[in-house]
mmCIF file with all atom_site columns, C-alpha atoms in Angstrom:
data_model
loop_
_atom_site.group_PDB
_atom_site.id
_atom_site.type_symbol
_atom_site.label_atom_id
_atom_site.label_alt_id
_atom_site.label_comp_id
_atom_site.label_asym_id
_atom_site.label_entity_id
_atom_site.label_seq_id
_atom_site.pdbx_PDB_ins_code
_atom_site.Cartn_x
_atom_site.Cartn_y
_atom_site.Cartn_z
_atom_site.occupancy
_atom_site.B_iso_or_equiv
_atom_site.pdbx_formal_charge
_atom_site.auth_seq_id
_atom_site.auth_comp_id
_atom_site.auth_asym_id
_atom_site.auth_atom_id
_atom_site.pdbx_PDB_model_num
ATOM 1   C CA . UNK A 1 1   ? 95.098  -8.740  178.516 1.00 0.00 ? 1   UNK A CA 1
ATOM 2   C CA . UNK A 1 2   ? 97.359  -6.246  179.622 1.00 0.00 ? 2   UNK A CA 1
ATOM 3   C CA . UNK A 1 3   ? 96.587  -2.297  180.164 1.00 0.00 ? 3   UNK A CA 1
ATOM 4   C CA . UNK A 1 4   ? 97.142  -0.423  177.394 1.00 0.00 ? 4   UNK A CA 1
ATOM 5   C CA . UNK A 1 5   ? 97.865  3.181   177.497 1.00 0.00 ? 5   UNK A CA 1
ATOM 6   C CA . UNK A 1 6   ? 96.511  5.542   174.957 1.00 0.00 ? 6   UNK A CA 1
ATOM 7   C CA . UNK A 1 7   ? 100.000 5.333   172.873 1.00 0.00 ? 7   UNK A CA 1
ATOM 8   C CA . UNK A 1 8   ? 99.535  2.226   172.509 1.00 0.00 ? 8   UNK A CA 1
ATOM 9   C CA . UNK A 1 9   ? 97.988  -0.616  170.685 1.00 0.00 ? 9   UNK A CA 1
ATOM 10  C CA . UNK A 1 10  ? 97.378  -4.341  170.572 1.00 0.00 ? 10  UNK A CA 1
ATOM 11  C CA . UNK A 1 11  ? 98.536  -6.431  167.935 1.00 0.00 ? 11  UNK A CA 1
ATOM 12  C CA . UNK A 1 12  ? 97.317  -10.176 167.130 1.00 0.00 ? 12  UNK A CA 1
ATOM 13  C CA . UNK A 1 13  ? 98.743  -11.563 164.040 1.00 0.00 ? 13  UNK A CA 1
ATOM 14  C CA . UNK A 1 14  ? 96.494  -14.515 163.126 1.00 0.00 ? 14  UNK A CA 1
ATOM 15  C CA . UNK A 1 15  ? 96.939  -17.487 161.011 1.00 0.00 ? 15  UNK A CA 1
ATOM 16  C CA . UNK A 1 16  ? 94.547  -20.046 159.549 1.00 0.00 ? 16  UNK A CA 1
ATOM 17  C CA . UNK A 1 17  ? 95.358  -22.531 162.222 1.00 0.00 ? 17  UNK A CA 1
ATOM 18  C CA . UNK A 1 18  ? 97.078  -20.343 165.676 1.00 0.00 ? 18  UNK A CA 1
ATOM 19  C CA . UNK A 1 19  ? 97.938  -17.058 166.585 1.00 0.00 ? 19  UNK A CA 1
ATOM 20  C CA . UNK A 1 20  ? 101.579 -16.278 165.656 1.00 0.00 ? 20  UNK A CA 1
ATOM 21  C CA . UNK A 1 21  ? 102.041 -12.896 167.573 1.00 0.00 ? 21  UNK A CA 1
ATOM 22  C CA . UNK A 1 22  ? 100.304 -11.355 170.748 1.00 0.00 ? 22  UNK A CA 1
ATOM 23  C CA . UNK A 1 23  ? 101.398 -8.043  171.578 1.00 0.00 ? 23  UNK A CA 1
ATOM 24  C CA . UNK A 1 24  ? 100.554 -4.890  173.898 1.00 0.00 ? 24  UNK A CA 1
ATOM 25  C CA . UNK A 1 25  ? 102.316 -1.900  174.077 1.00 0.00 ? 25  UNK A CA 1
ATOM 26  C CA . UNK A 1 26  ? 102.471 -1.650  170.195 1.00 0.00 ? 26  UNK A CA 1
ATOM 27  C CA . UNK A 1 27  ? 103.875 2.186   169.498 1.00 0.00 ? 27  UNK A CA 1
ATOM 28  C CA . UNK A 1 28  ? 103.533 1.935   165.647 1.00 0.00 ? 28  UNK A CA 1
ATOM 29  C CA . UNK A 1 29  ? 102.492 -0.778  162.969 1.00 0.00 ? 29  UNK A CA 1
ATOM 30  C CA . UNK A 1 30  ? 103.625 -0.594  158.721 1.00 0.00 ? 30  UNK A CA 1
ATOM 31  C CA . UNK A 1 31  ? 102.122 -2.801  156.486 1.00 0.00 ? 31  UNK A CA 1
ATOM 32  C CA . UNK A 1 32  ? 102.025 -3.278  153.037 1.00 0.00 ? 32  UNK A CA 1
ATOM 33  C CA . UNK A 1 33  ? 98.770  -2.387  150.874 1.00 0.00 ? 33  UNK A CA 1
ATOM 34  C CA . UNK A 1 34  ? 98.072  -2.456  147.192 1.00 0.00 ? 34  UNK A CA 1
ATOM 35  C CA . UNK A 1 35  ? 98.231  1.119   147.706 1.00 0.00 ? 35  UNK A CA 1
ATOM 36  C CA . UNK A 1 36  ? 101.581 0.645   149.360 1.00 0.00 ? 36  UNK A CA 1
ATOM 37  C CA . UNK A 1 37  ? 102.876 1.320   152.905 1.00 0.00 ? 37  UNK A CA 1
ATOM 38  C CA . UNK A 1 38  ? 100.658 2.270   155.146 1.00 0.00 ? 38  UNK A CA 1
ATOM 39  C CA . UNK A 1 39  ? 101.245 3.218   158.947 1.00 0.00 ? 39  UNK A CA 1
ATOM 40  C CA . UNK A 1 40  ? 98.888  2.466   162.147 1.00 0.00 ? 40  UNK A CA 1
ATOM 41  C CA . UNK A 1 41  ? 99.531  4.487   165.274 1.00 0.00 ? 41  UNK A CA 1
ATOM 42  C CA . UNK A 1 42  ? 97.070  4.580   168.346 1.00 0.00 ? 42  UNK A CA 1
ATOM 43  C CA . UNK A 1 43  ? 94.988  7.491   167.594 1.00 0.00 ? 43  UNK A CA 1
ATOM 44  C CA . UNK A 1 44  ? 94.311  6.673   163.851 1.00 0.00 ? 44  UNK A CA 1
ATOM 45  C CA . UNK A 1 45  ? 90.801  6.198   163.192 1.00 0.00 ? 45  UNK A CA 1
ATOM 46  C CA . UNK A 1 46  ? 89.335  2.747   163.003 1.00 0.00 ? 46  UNK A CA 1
ATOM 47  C CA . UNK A 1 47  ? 90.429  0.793   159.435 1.00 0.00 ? 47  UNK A CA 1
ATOM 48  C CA . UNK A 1 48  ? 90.207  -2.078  157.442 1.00 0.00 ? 48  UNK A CA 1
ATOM 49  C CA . UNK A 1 49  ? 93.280  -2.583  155.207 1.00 0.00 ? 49  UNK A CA 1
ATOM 50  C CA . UNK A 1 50  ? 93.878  -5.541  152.794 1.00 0.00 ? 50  UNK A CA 1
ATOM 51  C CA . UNK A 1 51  ? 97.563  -6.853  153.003 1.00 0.00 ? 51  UNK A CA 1
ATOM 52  C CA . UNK A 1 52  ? 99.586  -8.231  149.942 1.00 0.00 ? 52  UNK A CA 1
ATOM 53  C CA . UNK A 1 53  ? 102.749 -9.873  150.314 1.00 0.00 ? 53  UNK A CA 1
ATOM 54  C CA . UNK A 1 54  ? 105.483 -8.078  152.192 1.00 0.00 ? 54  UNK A CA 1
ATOM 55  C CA . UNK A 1 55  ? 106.798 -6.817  155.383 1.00 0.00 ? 55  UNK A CA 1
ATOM 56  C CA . UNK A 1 56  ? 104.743 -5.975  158.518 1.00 0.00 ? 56  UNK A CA 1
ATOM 57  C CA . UNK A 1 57  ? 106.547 -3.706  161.122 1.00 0.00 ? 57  UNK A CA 1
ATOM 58  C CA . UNK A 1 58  ? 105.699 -3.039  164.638 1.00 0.00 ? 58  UNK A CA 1
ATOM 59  C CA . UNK A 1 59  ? 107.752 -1.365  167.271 1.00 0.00 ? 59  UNK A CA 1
ATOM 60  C CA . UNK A 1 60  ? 106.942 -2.032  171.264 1.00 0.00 ? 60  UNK A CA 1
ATOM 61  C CA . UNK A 1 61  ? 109.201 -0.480  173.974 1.00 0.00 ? 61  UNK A CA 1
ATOM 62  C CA . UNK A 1 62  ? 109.703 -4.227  174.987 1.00 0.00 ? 62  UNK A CA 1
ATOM 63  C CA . UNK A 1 63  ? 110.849 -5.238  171.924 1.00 0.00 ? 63  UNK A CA 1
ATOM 64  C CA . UNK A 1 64  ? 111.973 -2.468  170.038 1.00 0.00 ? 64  UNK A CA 1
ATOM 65  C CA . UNK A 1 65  ? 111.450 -2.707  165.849 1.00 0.00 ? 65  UNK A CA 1
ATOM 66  C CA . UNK A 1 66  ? 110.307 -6.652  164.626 1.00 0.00 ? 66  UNK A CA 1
ATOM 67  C CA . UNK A 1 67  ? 109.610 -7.028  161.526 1.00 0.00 ? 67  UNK A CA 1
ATOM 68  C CA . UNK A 1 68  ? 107.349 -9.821  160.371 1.00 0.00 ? 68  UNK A CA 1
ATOM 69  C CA . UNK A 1 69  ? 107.429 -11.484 156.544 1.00 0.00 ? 69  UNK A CA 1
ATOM 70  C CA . UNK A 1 70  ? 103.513 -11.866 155.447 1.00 0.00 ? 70  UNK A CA 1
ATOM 71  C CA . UNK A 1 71  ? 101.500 -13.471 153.083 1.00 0.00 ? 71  UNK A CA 1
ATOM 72  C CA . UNK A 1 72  ? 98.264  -11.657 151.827 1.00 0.00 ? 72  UNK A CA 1
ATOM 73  C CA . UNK A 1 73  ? 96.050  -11.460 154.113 1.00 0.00 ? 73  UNK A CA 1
ATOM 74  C CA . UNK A 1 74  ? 93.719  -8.161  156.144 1.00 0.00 ? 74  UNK A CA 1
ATOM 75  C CA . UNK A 1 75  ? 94.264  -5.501  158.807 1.00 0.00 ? 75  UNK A CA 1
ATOM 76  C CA . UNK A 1 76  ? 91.589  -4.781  161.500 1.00 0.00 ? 76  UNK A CA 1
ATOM 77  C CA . UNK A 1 77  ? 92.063  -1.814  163.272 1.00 0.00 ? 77  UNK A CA 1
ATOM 78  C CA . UNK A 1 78  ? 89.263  -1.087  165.988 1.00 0.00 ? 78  UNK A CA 1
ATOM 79  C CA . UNK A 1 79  ? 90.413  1.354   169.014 1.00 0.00 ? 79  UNK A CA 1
ATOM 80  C CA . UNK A 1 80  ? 93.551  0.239   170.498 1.00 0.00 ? 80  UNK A CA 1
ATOM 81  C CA . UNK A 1 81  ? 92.917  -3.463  168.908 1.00 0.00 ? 81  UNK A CA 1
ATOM 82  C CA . UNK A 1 82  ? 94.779  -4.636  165.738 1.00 0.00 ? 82  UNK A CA 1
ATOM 83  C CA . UNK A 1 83  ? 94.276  -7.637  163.831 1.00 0.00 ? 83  UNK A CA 1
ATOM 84  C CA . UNK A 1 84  ? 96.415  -9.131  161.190 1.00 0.00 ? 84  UNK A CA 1
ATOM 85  C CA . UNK A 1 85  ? 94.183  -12.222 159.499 1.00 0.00 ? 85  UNK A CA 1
ATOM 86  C CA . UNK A 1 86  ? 97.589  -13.768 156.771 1.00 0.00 ? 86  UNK A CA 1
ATOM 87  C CA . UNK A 1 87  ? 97.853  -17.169 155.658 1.00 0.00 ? 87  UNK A CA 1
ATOM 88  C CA . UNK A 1 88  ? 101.645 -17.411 156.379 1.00 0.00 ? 88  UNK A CA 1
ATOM 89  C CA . UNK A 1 89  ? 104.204 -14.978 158.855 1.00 0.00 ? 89  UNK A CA 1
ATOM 90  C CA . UNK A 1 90  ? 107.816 -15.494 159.447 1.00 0.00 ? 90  UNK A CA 1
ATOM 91  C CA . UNK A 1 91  ? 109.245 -13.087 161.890 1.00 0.00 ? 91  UNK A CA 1
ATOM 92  C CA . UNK A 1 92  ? 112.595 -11.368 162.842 1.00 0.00 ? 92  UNK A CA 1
ATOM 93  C CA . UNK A 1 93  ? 114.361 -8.339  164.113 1.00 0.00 ? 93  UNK A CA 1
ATOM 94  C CA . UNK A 1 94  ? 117.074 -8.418  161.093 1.00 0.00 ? 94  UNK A CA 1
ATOM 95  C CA . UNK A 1 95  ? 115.357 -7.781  158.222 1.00 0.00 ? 95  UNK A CA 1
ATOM 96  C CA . UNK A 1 96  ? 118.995 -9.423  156.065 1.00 0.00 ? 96  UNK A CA 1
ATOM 97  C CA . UNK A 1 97  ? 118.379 -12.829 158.224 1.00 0.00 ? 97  UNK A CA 1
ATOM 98  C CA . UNK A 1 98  ? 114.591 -12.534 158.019 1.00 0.00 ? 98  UNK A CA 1
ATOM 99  C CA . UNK A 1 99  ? 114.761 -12.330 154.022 1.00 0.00 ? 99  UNK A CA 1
ATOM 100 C CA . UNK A 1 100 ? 117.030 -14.837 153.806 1.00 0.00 ? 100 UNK A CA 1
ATOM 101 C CA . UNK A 1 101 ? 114.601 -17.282 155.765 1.00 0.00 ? 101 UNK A CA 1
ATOM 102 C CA . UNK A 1 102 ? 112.107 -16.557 154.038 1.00 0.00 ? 102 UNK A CA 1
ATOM 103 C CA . UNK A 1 103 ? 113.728 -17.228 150.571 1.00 0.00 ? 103 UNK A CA 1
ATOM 104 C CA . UNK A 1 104 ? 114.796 -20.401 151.884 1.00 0.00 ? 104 UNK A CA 1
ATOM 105 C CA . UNK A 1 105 ? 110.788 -20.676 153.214 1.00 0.00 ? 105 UNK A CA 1
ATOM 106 C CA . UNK A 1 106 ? 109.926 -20.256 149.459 1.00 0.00 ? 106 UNK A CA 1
ATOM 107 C CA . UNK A 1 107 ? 112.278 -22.389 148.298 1.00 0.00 ? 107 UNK A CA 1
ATOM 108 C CA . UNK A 1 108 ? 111.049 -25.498 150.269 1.00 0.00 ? 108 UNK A CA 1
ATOM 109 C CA . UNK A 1 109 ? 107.373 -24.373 149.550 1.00 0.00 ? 109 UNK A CA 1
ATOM 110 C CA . UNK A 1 110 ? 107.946 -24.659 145.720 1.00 0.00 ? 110 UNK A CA 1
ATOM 111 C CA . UNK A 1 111 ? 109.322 -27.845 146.258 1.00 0.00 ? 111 UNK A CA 1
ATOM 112 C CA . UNK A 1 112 ? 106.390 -28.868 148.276 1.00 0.00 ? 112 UNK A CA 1
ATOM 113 C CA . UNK A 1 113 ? 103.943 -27.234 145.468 1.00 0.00 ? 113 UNK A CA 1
ATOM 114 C CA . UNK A 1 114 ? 106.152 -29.311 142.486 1.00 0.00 ? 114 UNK A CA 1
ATOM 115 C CA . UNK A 1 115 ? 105.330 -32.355 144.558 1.00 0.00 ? 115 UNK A CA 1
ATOM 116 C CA . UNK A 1 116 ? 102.030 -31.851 145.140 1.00 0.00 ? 116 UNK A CA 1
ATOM 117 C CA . UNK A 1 117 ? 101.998 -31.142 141.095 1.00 0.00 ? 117 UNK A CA 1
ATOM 118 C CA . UNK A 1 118 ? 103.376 -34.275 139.976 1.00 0.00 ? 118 UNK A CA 1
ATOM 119 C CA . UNK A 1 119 ? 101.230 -36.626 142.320 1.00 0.00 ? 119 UNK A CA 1
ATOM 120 C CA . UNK A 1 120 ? 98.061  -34.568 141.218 1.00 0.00 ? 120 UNK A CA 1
ATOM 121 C CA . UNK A 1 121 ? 99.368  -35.598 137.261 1.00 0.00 ? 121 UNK A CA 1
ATOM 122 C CA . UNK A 1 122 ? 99.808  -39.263 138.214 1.00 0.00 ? 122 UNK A CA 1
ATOM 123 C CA . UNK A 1 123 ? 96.158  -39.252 139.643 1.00 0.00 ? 123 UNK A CA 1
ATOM 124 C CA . UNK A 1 124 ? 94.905  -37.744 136.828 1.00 0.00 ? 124 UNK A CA 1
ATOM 125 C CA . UNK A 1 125 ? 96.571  -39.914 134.200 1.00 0.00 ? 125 UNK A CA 1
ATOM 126 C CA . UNK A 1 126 ? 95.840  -43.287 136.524 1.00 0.00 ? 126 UNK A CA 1
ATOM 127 C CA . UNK A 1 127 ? 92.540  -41.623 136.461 1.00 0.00 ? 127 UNK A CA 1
ATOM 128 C CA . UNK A 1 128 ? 92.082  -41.080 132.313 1.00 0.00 ? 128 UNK A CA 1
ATOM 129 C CA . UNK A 1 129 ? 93.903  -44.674 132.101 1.00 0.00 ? 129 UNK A CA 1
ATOM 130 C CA . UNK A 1 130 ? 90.771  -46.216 133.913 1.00 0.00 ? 130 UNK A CA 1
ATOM 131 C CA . UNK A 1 131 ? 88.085  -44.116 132.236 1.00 0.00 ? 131 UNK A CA 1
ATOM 132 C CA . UNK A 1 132 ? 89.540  -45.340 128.873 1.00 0.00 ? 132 UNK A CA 1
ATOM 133 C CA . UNK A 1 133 ? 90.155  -49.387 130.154 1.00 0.00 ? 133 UNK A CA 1
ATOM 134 C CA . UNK A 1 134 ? 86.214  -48.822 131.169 1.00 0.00 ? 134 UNK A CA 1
ATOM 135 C CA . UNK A 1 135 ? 84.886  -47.220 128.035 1.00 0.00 ? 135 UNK A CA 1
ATOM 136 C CA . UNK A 1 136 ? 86.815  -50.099 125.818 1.00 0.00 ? 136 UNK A CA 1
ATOM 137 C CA . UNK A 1 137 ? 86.626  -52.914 128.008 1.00 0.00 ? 137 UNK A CA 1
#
């Protein structure tokens, strides 16, 4: 892991199945809360935050601001360490292109979820079907 000064932090954005982000040199970090925004600098104390649905900021030298799309999820902050535990993260430096991604994200996850739907409704009436064949057969 690389040195980290004292104005600085280290972000991990974790998802069920990988890490999506890995960065040092983290200047500043705003997340969404049910509280609402909240901001994460080096010298804050140590935190737990829970995250709902919106848009995680960071801002490195190397990078400059990116801004991250998140599902719900938590915020760990211990020292210079920061972890971000969401289900889903899409991220981008223009926050126009980034919603726009992520609308079209939502769009193909609601088709997804329909699907899922309607095969769950033929199992369950193929299921009834045979639970009534039994009970009269």
């Amino acid at each position: 892991m690389p040195e980290l000064s004292a104005n600085s932090m280290h972000l991990k954005v974790l998802l069920p199945f990988r890490v999506f982000a890995d960065r040092a040199g983290v200047s500043r970090i705003v997340a969404e809360t049910p509280q609402g925004a909240v901001g994460f600098w080096p010298r804050r104390l140590d935190c737990v935050a829970a995250l709902v649905q919106g848009i995680l900021t960071y801002e490195s030298l190397g990078e400059g601001e990116v801004f991250v799309a998140v599902d719900s999820g938590v915020l760990v902050k211990t020292g210079a360490e920061v972890r971000v535990s969401v289900r889903r993260a899409i991220a981008g430096t223009d926050l126009a292109l980034l919603r726009e991604t992520v609308e079209r994200e939502l769009a193909t996850l609601d088709q997804h979820q329909r699907s899922a739907r309607m095969a769950m409704a033929r199992v369950e009436a193929d299921l009834m079907r045979r639970f009534v064949s039994l009970r009269h057969g």
